[in-house]
CSV table of N, CA and C in Angstrom, one decimal:
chain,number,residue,atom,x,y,z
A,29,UNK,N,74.6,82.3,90.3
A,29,UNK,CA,75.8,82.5,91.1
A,29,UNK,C,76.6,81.2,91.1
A,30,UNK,N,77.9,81.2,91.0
A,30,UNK,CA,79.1,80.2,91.4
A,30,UNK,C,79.3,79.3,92.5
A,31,UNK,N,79.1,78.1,92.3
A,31,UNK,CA,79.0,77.6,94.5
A,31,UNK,C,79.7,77.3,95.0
A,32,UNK,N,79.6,77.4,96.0
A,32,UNK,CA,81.0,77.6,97.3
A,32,UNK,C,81.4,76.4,97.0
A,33,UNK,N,82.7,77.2,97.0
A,33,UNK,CA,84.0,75.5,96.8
A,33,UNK,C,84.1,75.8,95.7
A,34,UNK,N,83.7,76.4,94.6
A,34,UNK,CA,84.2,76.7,93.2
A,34,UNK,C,85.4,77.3,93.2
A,35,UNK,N,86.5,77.2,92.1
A,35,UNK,CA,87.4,77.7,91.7
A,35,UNK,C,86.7,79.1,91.2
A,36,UNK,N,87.3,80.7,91.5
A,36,UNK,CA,87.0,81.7,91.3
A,36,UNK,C,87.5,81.7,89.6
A,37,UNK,N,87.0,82.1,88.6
A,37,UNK,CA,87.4,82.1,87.6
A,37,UNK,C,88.4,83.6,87.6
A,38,UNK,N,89.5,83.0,87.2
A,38,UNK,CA,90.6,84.2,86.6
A,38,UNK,C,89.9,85.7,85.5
A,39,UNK,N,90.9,86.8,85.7
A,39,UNK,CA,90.1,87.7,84.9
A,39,UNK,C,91.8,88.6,85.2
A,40,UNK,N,91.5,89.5,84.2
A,40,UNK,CA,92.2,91.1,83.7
A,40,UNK,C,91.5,92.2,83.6
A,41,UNK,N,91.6,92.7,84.3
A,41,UNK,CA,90.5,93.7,83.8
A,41,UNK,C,91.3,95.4,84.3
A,42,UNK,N,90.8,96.5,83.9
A,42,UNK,CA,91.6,97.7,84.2
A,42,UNK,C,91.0,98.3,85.7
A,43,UNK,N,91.5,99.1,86.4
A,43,UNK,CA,91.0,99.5,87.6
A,43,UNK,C,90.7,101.2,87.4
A,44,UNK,N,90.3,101.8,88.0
A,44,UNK,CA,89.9,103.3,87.6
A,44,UNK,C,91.1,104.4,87.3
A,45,UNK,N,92.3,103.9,87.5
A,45,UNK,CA,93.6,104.2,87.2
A,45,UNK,C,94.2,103.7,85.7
A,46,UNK,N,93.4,103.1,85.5
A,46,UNK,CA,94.0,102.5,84.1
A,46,UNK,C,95.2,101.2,84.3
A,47,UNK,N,95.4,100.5,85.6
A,47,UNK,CA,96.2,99.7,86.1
A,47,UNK,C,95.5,98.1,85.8
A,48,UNK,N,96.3,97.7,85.0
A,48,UNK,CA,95.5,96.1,84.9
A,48,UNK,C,95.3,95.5,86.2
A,49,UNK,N,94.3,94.8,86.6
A,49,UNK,CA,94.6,93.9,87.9
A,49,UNK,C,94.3,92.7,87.4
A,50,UNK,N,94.4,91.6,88.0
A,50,UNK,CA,94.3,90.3,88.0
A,50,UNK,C,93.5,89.7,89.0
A,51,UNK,N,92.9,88.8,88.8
A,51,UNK,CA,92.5,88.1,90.4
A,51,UNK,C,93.7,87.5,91.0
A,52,UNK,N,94.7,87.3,90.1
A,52,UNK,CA,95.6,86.3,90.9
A,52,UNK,C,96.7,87.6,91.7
A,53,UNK,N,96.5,88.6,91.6
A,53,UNK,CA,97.5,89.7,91.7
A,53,UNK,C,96.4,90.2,93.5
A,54,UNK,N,95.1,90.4,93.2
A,54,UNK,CA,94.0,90.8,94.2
A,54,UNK,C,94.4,90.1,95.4
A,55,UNK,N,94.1,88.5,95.1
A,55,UNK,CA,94.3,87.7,96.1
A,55,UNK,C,95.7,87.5,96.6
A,56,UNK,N,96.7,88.3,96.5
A,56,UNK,CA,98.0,88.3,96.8
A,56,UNK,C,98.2,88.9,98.4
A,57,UNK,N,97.3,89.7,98.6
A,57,UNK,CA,97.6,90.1,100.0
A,57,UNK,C,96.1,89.2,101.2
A,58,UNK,N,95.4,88.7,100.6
A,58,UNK,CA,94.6,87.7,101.2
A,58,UNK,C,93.1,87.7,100.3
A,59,UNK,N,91.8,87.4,101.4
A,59,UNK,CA,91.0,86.7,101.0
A,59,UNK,C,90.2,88.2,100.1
A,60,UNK,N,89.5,87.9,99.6
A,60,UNK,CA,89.0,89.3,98.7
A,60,UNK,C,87.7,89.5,98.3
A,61,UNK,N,86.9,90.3,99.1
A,61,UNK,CA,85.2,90.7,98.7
A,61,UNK,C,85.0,91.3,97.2
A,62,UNK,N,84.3,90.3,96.1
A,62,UNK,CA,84.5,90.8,94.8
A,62,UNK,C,82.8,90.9,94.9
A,63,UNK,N,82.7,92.5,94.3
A,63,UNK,CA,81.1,92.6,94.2
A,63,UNK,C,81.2,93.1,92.7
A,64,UNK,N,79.5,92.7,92.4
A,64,UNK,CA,79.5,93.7,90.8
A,64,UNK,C,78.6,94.2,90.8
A,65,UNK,N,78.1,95.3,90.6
A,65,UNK,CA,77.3,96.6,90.6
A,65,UNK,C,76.8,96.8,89.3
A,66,UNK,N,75.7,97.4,89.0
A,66,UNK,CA,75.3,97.6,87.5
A,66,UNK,C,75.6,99.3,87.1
A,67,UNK,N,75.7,100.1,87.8
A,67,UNK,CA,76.3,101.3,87.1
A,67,UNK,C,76.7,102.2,88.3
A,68,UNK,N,77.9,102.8,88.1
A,68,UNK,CA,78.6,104.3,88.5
A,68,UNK,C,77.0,105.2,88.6
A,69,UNK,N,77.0,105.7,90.0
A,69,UNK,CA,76.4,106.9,90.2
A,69,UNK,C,75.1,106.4,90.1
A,70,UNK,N,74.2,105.2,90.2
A,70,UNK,CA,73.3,105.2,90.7
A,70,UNK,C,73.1,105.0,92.6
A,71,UNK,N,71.6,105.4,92.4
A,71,UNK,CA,71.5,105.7,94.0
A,71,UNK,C,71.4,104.5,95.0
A,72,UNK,N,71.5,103.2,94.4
A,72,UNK,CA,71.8,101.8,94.9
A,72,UNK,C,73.4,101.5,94.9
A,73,UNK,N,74.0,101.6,93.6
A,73,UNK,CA,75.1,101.2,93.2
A,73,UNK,C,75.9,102.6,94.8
A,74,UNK,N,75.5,103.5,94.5
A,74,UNK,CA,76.2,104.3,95.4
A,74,UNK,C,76.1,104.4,96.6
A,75,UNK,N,74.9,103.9,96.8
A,75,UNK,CA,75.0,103.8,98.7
A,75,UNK,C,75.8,102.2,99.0
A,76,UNK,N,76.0,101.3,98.0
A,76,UNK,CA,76.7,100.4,98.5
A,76,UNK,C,77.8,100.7,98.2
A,77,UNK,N,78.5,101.3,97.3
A,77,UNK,CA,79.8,101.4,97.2
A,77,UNK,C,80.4,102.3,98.4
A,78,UNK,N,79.7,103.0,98.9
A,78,UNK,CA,80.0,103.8,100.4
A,78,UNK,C,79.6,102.9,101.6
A,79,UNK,N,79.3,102.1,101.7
A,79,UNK,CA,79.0,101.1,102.8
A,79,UNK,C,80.2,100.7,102.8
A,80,UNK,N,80.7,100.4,101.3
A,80,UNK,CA,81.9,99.4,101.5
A,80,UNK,C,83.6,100.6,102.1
A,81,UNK,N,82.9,101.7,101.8
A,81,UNK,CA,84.6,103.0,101.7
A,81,UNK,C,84.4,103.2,103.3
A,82,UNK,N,83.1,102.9,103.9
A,82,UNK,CA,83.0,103.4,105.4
A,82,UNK,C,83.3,102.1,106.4
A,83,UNK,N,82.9,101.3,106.0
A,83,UNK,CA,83.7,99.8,106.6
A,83,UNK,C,84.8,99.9,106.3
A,84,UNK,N,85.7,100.7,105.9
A,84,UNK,CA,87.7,100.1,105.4
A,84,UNK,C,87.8,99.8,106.5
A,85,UNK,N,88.1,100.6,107.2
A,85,UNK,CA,88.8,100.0,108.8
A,85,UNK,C,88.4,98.6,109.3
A,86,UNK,N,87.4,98.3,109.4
A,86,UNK,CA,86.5,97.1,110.1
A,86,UNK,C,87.2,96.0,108.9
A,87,UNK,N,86.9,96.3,107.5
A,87,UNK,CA,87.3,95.0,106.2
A,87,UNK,C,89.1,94.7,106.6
A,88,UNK,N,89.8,95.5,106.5
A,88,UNK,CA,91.3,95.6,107.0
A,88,UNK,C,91.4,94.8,108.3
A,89,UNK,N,90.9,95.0,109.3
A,89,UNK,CA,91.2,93.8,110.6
A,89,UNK,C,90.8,92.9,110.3
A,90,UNK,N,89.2,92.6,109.5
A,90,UNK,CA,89.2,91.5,109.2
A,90,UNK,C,90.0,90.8,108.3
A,91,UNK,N,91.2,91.0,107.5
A,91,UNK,CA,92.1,91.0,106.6
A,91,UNK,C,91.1,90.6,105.1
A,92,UNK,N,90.2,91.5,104.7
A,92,UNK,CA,89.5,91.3,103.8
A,92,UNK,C,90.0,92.2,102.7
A,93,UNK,N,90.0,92.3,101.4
A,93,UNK,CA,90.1,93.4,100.3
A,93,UNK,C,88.4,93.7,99.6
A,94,UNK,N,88.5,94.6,98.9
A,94,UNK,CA,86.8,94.6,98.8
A,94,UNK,C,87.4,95.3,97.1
A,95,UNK,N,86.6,94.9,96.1
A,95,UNK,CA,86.9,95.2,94.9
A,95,UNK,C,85.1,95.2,93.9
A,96,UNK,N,85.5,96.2,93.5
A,96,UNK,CA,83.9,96.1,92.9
A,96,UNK,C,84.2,96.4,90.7
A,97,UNK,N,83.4,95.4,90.6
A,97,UNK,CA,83.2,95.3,89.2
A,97,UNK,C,82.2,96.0,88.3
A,98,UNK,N,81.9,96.6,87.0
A,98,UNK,CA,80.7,96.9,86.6
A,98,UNK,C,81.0,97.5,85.1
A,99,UNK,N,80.6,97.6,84.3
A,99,UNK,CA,80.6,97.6,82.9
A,99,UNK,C,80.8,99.0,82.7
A,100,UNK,N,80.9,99.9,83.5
A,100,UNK,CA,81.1,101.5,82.8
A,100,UNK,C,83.1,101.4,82.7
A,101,UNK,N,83.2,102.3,81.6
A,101,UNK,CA,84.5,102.5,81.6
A,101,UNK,C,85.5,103.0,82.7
A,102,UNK,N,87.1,103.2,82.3
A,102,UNK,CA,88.0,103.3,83.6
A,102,UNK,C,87.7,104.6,84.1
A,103,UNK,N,87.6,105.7,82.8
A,103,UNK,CA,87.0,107.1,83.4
A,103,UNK,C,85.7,107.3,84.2
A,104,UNK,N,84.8,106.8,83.9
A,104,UNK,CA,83.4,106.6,84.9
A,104,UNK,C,84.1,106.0,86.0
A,105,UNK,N,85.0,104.9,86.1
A,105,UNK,CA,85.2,104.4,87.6
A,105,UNK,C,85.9,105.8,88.3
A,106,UNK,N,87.1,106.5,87.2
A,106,UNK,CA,87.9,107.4,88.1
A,106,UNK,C,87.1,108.6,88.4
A,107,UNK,N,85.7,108.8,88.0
A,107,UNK,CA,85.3,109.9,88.5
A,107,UNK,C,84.4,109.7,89.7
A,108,UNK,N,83.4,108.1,89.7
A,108,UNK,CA,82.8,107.7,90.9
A,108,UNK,C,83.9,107.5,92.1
A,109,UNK,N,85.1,106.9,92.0
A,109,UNK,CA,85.6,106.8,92.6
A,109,UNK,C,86.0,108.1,93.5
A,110,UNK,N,86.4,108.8,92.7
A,110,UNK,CA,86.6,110.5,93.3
A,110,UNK,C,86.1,111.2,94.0
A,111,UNK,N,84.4,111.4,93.2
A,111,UNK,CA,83.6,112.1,94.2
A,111,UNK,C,83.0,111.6,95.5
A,112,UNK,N,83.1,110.1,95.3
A,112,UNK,CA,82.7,109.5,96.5
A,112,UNK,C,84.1,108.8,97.3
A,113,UNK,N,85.1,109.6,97.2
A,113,UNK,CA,86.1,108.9,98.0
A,113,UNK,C,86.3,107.5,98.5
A,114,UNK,N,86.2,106.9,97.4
A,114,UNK,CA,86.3,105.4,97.3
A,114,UNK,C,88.0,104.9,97.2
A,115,UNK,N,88.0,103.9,98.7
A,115,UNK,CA,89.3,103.7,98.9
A,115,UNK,C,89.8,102.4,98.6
A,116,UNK,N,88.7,101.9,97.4
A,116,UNK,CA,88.9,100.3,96.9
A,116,UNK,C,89.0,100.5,95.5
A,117,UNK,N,89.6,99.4,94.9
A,117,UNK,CA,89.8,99.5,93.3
A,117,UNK,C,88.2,99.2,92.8
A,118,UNK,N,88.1,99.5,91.4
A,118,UNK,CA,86.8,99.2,91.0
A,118,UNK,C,87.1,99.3,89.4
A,119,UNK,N,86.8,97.8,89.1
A,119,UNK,CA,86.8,97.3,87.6
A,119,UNK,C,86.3,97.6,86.7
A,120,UNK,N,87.0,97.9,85.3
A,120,UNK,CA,86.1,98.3,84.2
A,120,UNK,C,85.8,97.1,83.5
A,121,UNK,N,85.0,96.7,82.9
A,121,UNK,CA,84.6,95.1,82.2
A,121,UNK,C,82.9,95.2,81.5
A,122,UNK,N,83.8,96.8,80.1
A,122,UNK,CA,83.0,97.0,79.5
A,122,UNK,C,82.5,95.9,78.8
A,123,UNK,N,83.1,95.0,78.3
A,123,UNK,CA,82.4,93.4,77.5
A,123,UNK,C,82.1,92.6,78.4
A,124,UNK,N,82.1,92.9,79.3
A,124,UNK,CA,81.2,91.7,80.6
A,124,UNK,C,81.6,90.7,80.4
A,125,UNK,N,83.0,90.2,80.7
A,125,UNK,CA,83.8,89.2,80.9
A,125,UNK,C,83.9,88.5,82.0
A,126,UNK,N,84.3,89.1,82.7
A,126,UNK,CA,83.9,88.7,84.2
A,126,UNK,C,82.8,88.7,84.6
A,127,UNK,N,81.8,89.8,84.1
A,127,UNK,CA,80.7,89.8,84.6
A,127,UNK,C,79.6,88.1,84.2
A,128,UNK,N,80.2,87.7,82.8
A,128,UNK,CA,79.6,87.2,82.3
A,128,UNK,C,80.0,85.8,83.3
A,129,UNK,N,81.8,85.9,83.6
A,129,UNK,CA,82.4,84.0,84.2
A,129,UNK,C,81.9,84.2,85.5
A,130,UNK,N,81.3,85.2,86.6
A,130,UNK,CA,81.1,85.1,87.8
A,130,UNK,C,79.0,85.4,87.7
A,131,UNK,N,78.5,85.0,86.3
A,131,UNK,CA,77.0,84.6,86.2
A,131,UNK,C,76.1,85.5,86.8
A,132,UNK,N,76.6,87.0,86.6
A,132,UNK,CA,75.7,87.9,87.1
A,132,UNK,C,75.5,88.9,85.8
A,133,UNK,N,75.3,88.7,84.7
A,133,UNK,CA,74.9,89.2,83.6
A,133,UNK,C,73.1,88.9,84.0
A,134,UNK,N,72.9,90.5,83.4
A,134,UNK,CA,71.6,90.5,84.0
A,134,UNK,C,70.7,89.3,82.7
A,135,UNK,N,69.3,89.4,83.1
A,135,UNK,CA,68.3,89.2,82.2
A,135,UNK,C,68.5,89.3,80.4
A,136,UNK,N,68.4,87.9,79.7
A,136,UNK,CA,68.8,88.4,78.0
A,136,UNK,C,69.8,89.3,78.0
A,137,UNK,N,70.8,89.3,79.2
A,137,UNK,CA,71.9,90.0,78.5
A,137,UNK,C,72.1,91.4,79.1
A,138,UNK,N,70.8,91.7,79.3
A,138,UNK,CA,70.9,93.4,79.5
A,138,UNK,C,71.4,94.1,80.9
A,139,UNK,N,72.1,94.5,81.9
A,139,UNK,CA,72.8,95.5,82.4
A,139,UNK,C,73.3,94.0,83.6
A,140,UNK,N,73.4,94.2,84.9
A,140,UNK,CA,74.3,93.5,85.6
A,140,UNK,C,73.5,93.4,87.2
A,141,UNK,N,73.8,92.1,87.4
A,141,UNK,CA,72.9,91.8,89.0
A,141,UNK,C,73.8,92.2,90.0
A,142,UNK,N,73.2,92.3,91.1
A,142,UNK,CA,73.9,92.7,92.2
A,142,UNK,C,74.4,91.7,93.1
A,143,UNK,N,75.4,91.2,92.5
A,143,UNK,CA,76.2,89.7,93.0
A,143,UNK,C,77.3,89.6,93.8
A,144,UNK,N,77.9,89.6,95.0
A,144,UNK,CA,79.0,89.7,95.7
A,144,UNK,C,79.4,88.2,95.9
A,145,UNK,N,80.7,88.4,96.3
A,145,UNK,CA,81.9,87.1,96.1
A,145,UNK,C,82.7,87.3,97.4
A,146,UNK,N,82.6,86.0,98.6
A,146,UNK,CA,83.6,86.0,99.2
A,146,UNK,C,84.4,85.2,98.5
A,147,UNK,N,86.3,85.1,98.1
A,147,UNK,CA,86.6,84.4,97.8
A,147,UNK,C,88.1,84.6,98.8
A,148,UNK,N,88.1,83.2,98.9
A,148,UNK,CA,89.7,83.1,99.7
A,148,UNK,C,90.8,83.0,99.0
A,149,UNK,N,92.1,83.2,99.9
A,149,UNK,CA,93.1,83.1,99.3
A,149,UNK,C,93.6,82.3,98.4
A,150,UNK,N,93.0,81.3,98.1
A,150,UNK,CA,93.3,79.9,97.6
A,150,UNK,C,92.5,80.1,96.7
A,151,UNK,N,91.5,80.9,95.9
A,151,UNK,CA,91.2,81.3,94.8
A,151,UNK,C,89.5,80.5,94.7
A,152,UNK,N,89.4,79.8,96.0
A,152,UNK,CA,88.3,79.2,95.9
A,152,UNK,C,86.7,80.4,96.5
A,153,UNK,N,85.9,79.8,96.2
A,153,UNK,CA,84.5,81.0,96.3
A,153,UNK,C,84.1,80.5,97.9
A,154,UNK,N,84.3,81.2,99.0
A,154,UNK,CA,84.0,80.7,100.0
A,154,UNK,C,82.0,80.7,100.1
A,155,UNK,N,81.8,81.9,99.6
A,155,UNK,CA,80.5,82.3,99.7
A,155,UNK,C,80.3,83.2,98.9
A,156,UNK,N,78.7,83.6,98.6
A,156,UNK,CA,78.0,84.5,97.7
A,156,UNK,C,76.8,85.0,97.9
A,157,UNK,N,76.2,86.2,97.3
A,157,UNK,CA,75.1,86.6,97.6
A,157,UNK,C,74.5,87.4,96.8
A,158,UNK,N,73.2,87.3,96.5
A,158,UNK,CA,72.8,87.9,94.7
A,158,UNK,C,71.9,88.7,95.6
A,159,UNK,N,71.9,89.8,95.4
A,159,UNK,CA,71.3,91.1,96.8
A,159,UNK,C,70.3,91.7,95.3
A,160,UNK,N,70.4,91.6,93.7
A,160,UNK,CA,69.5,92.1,93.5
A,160,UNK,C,69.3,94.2,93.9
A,161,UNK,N,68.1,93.7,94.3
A,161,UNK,CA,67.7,95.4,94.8
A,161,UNK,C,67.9,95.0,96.4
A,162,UNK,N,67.4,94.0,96.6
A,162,UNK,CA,67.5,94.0,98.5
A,162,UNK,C,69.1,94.3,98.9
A,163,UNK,N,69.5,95.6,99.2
A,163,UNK,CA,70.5,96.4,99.3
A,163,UNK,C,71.0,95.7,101.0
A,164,UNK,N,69.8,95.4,101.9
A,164,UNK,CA,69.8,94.9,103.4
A,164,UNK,C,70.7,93.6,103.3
A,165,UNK,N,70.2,92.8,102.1
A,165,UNK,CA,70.8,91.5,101.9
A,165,UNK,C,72.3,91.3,101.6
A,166,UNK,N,72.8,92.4,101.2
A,166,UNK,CA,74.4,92.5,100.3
A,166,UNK,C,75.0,92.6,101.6
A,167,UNK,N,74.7,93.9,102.6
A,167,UNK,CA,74.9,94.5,103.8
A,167,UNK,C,74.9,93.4,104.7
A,168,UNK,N,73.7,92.0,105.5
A,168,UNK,CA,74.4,91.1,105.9
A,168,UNK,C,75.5,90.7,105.5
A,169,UNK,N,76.0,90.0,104.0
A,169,UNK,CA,76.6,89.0,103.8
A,169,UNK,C,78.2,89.9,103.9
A,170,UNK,N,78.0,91.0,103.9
A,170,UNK,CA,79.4,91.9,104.1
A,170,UNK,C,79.5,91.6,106.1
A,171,UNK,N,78.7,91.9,106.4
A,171,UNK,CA,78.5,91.4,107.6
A,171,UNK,C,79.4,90.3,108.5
A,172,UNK,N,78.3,89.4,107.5
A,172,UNK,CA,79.0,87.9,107.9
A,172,UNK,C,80.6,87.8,107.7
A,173,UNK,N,81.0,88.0,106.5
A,173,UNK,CA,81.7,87.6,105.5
A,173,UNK,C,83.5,88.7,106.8
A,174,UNK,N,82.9,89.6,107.3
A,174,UNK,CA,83.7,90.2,108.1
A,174,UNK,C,83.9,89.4,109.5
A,175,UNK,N,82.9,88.8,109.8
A,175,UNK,CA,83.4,87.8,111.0
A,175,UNK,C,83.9,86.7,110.7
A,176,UNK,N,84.2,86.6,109.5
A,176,UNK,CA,84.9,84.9,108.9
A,176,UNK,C,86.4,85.5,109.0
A,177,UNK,N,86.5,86.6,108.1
A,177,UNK,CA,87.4,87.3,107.9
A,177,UNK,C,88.7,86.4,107.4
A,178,UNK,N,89.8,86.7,108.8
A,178,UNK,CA,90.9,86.1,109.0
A,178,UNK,C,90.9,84.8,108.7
A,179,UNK,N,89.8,84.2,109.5
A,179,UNK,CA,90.2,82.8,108.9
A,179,UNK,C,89.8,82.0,107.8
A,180,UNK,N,89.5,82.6,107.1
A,180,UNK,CA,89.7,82.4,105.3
A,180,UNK,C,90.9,82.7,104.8
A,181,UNK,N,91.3,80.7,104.3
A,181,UNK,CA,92.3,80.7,103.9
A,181,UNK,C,93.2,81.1,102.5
């Protein structure tokens, strides 16, 4: 993982819409929860990505954005996104580009850790958390990372 106080490395990547985003476009309305997940429609990857669609309200006061990354294509994102009424963008980054600049490429390469990113407005890494399988651990740092909220600059 990247350590706090790091400059967030820049990225392009497509959203489930097929809409490029940017980190620098993300961080335009404030501080931004960037998580990456190892695949659409598993039963980990999916109970977190619903933790995060059932917190909007709570992430929004805290002026937080929540954006999740993972190597399946834009159509796998537009269909997880759908059936689970997912009200956050979610990255496609089939060559593990980002996966690879924010150091959560899994073991020799193969599938993707379960790594979240507080990063502030200022593009710096406030905090991080490599949750792995411990699903409880991702769930604090979402936690935490909502009582900082606002005042991340």
């Amino acid at each position: 993982m990247l350590a706090k106080g790091t400059k967030a490395p820049g990225f392009e990547l497509p959203d489930q819409d097929g809409r490029k985003r940017t980190l620098k476009s993300l961080l335009a309305d404030g501080p931004l929860i960037l998580y990456f997940y190892p695949a659409d429609f598993t039963p980990g990857c999916t109970k977190e990505a619903c933790s995060f669609r059932d917190l909007h309200q709570d992430l929004m006061k805290a002026q937080l954005r929540v954006v999740g990354v993972s190597p399946q294509d834009v159509e796998s994102h537009r269909r997880f996104a759908e059936k689970h009424g997912l009200n956050f963008p979610l990255l496609a980054d089939p060559d593990k580009v980002a996966v690879k600049a924010y150091d959560v490429d899994g073991p020799l390469g193969f599938g993707v850790r379960r790594g979240t990113y507080l990063i502030g407005q200022d593009g710096r890494i406030e905090d991080s958390v490599l949750a792995d399988l411990r699903i409880g651990a991702h769930e604090a740092f979402v936690t935490n990372a909502m009582q900082k909220g606002a005042r991340i600059k």
